[in-house]
PDB file of C-alpha atoms in Angstrom:
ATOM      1  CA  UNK A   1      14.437  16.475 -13.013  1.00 96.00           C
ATOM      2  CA  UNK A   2      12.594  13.622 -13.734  1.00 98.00           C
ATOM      3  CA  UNK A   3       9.720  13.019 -11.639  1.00 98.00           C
ATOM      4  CA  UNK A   4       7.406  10.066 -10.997  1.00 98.00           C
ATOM      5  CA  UNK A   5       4.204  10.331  -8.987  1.00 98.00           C
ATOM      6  CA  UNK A   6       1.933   7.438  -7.820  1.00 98.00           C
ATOM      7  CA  UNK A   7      -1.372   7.628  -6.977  1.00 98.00           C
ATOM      8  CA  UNK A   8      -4.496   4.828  -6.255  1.00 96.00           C
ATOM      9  CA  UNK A   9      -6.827   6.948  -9.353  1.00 96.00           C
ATOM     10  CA  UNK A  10      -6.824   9.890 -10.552  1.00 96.00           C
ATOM     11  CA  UNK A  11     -10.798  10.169 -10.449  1.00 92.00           C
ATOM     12  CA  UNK A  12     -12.329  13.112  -9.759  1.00 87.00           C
ATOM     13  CA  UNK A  13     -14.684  11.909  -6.958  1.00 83.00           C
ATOM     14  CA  UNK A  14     -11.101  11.187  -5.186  1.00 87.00           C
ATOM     15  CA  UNK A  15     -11.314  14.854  -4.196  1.00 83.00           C
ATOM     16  CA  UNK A  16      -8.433  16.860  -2.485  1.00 86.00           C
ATOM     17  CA  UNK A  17      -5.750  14.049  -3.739  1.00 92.00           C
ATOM     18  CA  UNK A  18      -6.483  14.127  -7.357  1.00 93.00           C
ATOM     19  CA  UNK A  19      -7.027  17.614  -7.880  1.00 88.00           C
ATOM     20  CA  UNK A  20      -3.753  18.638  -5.728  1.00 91.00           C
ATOM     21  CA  UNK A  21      -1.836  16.282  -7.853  1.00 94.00           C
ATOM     22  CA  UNK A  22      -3.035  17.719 -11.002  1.00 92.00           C
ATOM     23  CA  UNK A  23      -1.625  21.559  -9.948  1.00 90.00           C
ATOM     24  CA  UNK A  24       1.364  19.955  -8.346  1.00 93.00           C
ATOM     25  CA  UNK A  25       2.213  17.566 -11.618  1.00 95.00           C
ATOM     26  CA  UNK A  26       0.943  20.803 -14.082  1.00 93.00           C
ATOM     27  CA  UNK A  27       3.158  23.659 -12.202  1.00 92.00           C
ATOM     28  CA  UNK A  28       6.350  21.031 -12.479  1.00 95.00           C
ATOM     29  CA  UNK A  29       6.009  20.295 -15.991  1.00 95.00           C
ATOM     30  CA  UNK A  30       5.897  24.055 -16.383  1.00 93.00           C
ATOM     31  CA  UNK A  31       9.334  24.317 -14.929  1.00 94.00           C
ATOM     32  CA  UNK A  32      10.468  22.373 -17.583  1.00 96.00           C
ATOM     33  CA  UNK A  33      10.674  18.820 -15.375  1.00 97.00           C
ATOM     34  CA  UNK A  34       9.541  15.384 -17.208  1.00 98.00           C
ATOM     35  CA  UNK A  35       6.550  14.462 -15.151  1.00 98.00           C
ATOM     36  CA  UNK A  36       5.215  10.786 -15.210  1.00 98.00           C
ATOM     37  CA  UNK A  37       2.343   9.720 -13.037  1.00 98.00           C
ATOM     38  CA  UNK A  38       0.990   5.932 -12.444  1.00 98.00           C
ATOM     39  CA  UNK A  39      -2.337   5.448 -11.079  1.00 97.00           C
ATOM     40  CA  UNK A  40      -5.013   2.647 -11.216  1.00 96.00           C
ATOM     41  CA  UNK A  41      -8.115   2.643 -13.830  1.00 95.00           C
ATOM     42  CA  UNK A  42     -10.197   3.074 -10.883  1.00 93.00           C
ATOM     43  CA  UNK A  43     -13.289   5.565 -10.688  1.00 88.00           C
ATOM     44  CA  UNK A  44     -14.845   7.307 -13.502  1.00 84.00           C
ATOM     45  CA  UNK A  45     -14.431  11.297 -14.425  1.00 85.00           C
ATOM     46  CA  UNK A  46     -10.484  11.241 -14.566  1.00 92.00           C
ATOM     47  CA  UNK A  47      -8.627  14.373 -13.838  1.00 91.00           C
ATOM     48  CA  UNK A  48      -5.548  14.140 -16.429  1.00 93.00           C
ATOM     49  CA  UNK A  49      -2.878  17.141 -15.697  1.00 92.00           C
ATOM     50  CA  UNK A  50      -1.239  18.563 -18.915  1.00 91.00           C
ATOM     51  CA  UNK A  51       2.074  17.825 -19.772  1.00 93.00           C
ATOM     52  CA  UNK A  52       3.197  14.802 -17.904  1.00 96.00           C
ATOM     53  CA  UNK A  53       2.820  11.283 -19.155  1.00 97.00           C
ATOM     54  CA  UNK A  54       0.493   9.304 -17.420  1.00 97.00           C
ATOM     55  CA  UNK A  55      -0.101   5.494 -17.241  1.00 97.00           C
ATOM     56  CA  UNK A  56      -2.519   3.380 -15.888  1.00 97.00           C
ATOM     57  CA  UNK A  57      -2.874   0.409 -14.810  1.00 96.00           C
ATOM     58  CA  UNK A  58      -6.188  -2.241 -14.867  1.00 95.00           C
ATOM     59  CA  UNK A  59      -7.704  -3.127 -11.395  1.00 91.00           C
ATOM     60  CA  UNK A  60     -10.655  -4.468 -10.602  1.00 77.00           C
ATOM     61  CA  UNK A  61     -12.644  -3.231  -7.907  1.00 67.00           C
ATOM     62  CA  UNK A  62     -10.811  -3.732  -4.639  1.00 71.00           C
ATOM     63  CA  UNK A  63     -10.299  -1.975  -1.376  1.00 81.00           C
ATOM     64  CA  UNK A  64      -6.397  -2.039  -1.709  1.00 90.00           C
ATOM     65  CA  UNK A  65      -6.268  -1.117  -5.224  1.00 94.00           C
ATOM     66  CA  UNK A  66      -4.495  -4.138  -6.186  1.00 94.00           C
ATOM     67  CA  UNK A  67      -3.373  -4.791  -9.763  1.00 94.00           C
ATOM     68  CA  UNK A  68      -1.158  -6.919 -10.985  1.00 94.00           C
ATOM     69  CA  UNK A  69       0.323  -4.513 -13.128  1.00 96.00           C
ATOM     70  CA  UNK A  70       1.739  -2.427 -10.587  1.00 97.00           C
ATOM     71  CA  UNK A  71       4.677  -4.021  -9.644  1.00 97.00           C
ATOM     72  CA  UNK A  72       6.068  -4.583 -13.371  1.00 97.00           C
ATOM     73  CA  UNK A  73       5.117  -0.906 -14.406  1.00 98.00           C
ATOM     74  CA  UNK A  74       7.057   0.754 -11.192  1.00 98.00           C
ATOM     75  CA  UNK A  75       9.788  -1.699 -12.394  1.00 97.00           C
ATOM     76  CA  UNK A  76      10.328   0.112 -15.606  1.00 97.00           C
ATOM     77  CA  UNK A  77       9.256   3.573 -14.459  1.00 98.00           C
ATOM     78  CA  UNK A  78      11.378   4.011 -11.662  1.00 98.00           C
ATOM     79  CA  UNK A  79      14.643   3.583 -13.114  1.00 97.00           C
ATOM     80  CA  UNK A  80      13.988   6.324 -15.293  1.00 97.00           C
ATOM     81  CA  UNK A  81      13.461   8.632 -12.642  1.00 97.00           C
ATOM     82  CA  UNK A  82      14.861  11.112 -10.260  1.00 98.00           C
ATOM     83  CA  UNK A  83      12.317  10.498  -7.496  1.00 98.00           C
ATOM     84  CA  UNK A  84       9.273   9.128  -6.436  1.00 98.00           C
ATOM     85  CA  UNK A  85       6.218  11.279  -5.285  1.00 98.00           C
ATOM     86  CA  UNK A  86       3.520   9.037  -3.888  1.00 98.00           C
ATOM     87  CA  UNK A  87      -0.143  10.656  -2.506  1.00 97.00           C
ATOM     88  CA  UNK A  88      -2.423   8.896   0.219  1.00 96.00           C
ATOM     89  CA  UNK A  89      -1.246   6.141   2.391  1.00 95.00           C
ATOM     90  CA  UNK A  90      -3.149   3.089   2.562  1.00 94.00           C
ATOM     91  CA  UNK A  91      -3.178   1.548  -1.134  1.00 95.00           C
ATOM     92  CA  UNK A  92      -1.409  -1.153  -2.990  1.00 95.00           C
ATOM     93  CA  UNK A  93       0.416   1.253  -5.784  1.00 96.00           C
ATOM     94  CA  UNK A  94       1.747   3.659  -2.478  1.00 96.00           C
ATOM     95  CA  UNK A  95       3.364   0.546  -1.149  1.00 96.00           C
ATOM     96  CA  UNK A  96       4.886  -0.972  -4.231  1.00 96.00           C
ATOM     97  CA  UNK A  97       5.723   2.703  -5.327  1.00 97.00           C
ATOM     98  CA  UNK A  98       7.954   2.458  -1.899  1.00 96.00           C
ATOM     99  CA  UNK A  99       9.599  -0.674  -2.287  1.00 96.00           C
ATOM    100  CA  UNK A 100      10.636  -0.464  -5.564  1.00 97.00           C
ATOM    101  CA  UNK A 101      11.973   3.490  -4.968  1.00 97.00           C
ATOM    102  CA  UNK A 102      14.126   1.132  -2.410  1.00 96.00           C
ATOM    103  CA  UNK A 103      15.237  -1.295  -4.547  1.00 96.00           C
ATOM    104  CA  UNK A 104      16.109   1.181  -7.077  1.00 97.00           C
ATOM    105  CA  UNK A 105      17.793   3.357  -5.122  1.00 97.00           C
ATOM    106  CA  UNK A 106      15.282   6.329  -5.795  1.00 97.00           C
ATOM    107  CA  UNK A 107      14.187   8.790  -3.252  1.00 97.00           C
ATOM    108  CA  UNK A 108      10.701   8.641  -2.067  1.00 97.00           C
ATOM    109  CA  UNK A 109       8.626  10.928  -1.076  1.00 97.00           C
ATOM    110  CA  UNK A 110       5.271  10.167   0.796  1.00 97.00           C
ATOM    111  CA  UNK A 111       2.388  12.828   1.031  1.00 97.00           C
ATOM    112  CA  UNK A 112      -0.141  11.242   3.469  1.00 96.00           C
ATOM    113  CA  UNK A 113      -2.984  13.310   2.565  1.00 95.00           C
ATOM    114  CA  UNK A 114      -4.256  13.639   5.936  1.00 94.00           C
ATOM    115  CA  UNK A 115      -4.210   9.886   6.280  1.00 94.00           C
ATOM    116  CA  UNK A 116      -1.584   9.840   9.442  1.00 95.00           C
ATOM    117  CA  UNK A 117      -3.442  12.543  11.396  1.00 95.00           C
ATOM    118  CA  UNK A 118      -5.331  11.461  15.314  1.00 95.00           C
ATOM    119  CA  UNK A 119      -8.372  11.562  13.716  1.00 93.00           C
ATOM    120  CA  UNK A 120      -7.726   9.277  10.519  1.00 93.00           C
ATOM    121  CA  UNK A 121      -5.716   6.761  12.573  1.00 93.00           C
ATOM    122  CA  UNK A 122      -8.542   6.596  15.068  1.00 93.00           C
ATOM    123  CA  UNK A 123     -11.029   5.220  11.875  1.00 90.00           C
ATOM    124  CA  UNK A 124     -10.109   1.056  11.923  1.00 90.00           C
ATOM    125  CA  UNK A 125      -7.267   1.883  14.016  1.00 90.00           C
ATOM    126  CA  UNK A 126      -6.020  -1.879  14.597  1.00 91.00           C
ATOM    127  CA  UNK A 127      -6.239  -2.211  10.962  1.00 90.00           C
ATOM    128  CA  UNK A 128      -4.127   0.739  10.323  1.00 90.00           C
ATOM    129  CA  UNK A 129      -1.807  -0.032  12.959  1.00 88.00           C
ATOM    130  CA  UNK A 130      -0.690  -3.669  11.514  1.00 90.00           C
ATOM    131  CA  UNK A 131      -0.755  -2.118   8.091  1.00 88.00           C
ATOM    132  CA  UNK A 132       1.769   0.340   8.982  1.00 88.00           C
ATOM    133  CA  UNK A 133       3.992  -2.567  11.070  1.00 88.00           C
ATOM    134  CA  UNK A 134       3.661  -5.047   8.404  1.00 85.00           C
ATOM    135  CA  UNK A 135       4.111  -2.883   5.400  1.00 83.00           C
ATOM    136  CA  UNK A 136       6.485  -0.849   6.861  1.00 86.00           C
ATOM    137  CA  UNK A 137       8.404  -0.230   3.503  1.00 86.00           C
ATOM    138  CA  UNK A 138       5.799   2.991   3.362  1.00 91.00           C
ATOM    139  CA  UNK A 139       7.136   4.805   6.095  1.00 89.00           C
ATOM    140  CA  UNK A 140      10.797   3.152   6.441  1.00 88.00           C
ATOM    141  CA  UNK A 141      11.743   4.065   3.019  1.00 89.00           C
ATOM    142  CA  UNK A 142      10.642   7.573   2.664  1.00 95.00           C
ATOM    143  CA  UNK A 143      13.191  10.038   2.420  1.00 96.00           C
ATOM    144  CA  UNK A 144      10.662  12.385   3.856  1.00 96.00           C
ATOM    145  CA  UNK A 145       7.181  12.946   4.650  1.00 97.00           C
ATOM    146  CA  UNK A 146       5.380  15.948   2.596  1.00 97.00           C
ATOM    147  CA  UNK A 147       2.878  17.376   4.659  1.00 97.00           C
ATOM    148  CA  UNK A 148       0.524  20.513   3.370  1.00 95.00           C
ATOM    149  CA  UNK A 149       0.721  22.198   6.703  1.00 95.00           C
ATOM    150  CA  UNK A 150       1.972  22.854  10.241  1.00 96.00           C
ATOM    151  CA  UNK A 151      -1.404  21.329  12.017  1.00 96.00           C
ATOM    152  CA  UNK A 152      -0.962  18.078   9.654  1.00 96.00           C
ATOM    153  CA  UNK A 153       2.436  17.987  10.768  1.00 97.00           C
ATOM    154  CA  UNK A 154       2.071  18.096  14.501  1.00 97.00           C
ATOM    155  CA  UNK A 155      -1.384  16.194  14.019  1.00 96.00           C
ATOM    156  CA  UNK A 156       0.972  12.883  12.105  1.00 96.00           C
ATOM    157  CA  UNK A 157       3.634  12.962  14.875  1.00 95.00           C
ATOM    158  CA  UNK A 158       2.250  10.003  16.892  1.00 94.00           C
ATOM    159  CA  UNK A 159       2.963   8.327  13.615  1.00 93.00           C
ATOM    160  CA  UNK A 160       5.798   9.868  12.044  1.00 94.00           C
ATOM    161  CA  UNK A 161       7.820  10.543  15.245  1.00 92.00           C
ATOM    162  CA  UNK A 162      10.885  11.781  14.209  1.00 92.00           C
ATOM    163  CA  UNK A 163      11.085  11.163  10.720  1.00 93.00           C
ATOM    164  CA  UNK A 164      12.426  14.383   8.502  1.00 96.00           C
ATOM    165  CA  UNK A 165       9.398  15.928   7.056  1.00 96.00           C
ATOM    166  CA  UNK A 166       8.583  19.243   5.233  1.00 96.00           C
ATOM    167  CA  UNK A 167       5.699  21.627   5.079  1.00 96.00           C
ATOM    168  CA  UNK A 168       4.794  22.738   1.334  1.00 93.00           C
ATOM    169  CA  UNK A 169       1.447  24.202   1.513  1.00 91.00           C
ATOM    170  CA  UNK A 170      -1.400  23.237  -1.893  1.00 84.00           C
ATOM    171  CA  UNK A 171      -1.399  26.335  -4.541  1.00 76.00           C
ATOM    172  CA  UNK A 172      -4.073  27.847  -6.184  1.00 58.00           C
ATOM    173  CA  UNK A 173      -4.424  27.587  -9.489  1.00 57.00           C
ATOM    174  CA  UNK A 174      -4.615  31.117 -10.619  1.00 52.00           C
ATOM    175  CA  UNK A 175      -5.734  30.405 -14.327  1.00 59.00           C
ATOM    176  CA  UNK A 176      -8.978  28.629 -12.923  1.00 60.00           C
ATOM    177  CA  UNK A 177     -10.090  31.971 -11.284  1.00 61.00           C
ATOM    178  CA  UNK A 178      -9.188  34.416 -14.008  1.00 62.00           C
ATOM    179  CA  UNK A 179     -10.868  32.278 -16.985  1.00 66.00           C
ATOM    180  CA  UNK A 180     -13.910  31.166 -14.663  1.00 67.00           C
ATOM    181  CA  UNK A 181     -16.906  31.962 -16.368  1.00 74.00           C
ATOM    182  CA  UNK A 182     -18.986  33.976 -12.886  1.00 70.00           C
ATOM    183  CA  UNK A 183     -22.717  32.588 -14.813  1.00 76.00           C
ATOM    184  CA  UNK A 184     -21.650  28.729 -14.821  1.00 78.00           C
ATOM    185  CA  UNK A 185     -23.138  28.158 -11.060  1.00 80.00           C
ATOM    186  CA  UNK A 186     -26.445  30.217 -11.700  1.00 78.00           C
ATOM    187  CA  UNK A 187     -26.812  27.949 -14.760  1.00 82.00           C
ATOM    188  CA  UNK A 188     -26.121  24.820 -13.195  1.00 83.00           C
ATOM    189  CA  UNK A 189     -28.413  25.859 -10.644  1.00 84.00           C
ATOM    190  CA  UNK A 190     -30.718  28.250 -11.873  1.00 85.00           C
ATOM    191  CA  UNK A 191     -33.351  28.259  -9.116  1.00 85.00           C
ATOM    192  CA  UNK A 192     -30.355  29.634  -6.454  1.00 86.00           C
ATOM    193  CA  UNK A 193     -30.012  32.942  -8.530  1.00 83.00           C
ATOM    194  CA  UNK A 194     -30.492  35.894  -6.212  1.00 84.00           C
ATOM    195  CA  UNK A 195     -29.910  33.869  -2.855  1.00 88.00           C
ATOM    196  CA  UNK A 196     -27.432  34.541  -0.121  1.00 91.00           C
ATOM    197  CA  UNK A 197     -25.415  31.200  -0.465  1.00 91.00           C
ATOM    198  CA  UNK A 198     -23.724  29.819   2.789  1.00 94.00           C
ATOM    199  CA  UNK A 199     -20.996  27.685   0.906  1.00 94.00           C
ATOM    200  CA  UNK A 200     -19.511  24.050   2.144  1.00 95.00           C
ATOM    201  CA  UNK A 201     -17.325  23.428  -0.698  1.00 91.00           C
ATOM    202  CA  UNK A 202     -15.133  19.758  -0.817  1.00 88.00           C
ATOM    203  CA  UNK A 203     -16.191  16.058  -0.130  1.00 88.00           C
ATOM    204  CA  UNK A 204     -18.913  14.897   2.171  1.00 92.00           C
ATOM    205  CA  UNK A 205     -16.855  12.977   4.568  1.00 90.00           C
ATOM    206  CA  UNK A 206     -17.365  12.691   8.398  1.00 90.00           C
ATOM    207  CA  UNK A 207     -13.780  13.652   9.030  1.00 87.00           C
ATOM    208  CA  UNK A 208     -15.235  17.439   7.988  1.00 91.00           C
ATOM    209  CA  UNK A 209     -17.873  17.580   9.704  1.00 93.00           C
ATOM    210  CA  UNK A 210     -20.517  19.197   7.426  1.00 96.00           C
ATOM    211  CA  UNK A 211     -22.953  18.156  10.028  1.00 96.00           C
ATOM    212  CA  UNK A 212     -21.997  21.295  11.504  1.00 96.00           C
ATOM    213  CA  UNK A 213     -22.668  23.670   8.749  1.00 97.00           C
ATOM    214  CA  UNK A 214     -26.491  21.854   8.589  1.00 97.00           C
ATOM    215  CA  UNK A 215     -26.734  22.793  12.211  1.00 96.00           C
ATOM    216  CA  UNK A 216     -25.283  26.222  12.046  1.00 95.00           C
ATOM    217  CA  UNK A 217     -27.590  27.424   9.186  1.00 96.00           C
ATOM    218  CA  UNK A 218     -30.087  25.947  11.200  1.00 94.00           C
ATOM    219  CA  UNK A 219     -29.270  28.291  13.961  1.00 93.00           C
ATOM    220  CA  UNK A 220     -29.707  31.205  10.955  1.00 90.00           C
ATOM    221  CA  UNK A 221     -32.112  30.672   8.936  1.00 88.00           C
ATOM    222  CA  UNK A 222     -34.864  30.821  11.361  1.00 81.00           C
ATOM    223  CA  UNK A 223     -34.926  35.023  11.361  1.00 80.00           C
ATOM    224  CA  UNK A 224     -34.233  34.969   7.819  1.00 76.00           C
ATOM    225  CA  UNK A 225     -38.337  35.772   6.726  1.00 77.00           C
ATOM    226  CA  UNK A 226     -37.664  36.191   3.245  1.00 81.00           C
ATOM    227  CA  UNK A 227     -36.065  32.523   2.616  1.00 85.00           C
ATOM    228  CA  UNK A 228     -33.000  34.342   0.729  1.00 90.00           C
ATOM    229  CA  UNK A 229     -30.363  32.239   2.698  1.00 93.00           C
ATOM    230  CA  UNK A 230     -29.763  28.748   1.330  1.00 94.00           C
ATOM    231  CA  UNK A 231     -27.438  26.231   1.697  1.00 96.00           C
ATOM    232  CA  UNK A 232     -25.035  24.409  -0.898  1.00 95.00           C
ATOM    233  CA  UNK A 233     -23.425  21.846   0.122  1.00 96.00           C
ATOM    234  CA  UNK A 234     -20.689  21.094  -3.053  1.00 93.00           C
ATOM    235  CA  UNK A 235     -19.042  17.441  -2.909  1.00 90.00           C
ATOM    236  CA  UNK A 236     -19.485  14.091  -3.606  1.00 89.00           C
ATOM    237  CA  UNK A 237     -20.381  11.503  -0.678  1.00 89.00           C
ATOM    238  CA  UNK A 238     -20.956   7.808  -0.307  1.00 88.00           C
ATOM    239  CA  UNK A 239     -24.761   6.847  -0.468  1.00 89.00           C
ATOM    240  CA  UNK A 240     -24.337   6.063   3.106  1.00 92.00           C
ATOM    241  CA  UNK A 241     -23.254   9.491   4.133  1.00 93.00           C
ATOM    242  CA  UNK A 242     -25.452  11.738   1.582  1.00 94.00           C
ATOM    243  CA  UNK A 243     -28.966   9.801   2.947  1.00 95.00           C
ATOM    244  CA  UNK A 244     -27.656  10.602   6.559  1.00 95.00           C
ATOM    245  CA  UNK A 245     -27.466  14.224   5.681  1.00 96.00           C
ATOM    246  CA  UNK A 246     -30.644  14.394   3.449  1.00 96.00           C
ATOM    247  CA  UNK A 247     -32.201  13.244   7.171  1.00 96.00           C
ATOM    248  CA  UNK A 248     -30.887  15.538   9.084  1.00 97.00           C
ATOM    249  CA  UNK A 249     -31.942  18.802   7.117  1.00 96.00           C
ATOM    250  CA  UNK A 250     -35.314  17.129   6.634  1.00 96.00           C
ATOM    251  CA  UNK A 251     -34.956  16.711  10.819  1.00 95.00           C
ATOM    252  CA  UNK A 252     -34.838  20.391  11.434  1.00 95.00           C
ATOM    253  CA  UNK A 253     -36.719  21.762   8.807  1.00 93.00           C
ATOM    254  CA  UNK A 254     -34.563  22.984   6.465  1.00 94.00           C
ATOM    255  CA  UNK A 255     -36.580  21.414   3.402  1.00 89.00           C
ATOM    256  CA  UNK A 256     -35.891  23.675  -0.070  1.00 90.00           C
ATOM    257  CA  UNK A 257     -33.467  25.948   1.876  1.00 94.00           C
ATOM    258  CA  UNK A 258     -30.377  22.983   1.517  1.00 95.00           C
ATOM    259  CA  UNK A 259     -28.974  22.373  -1.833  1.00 95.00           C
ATOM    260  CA  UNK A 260     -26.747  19.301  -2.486  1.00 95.00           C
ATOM    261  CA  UNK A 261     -24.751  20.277  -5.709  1.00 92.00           C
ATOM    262  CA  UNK A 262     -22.583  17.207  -6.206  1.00 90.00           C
ATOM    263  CA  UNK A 263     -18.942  17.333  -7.303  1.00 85.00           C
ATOM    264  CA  UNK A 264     -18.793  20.302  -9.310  1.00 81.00           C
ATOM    265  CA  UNK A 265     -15.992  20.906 -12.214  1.00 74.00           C
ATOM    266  CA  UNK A 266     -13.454  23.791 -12.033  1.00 71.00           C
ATOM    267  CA  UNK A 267     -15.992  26.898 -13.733  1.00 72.00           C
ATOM    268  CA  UNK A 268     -19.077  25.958 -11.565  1.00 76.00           C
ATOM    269  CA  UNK A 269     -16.626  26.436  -7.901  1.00 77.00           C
TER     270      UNK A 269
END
């Protein structure tokens, strides 16, 4: 089968997305199908699965992801597919990616990524709202919606109604745990070595709540006398976010007992 996957970026900082894409893209190619993936130029630290041919196209910075070379690159790619895979919801590529899948005749599949749930909808809602009226090619078009579990599922239906839909939960990778290297973390951050880590691992974002990881190690750490507990908090956030958290551990105390890692690569997690 021949397979084409759109995406806004494949940048690492993307989180969740990117890196689901990569497995997804990886394991297919592995079963012998042609893989092809378009994205944007967008964002820096690219994640770039094996096997499948990958194309990008220029942007400049933009909330949409616009780029005029979307529309004439689906125009060539699509014919030469099977079906269309696209990730996320509310960019420029996702909507051309459906409208030319229609004009083509191709199925296409949309996986919203969390995008359609209560909670995402409620961020901007009106915005989101007329996006999904006007644009309606998105959700009109797709053959079906891919959802990575049961809760996103029932979460989407104010959106999706009745639309067919399918639950295929993310892998994991089981070459990144068998060649990880158990010393890259320690190295990265040698000063941790010897703690007892309480782990948040995946981006600083508001919709998960790491607010409530600060608070609960708050909550802990106070009978810990020897200091051995310590936070790490592993993901990227906007500057926004990140100072807001910085001020809350400084708030109750927890200064030198939270660590904020950054977006860590594949042997550090």
């Amino acid at each position: 089968m021949r397979i084409l996957h759109v995406i806004r970026d494949l940048a690492r900082g993307t989180g969740g997305p990117v890196n689901a894409l990569k497995g997804l893209a990886e394991a297919q190619a592995a079963l012998g199908h042609e893989v092809s993936i378009l994205a944007t130029d967008a964002g820096e630290d690219k994640v770039i699965p094996a096997k499948a041919d990958v194309h990008f196209a220029s942007t400049r910075r933009n909330g949409w992801f616009w780029s005029p070379e979307i529309r004439p690159m689906l125009d060539r790619l699509v014919p030469a597919c099977d079906i269309v895979h696209a990730h996320m919801v509310w960019d420029y590529p996702i909507w051309e990616a459906a409208r030319q899948a229609y004009r083509h005749g191709r199925p296409f599949i949309l996986r919203p990524c969390g995008n359609l749930e209560s909670w995402s909808m409620s961020q901007k809602r009106l915005k989101k709202v007329i996006y999904l009226r006007v644009l309606s090619s998105v959700m009109q078009s797709a053959s079906a919606i891919h959802f990575t579990s049961e809760a996103e599922r029932a979460d989407s239906v104010a959106v999706t109604g009745d639309k067919s839909s399918m639950v295929i939960p993310l892998g994991v990778l089981p070459q990144i745990l068998t060649r990880a290297d158990p010393g890259a973390f320690a190295r990265r951050l040698p000063g941790l070595e010897g703690k007892q880590i309480v782990l948040f691992l995946g981006r600083l974002h508001a919709k998960k709540q790491p607010e409530l990881v600060i608070d609960a190690f708050a909550a802990i750490a106070g009978d810990d006398h020897d200091r051995r507990r310590h936070l790490v908090l592993a993901g990227p956030a906007d500057d926004a976010y990140s100072a807001a958290l910085h001020m809350r551990v400084e708030r109750l105390g927890l200064a030198g007992r939270v660590t904020f890692s950054g977006l860590l690569g594949d042997e550090a997690v």
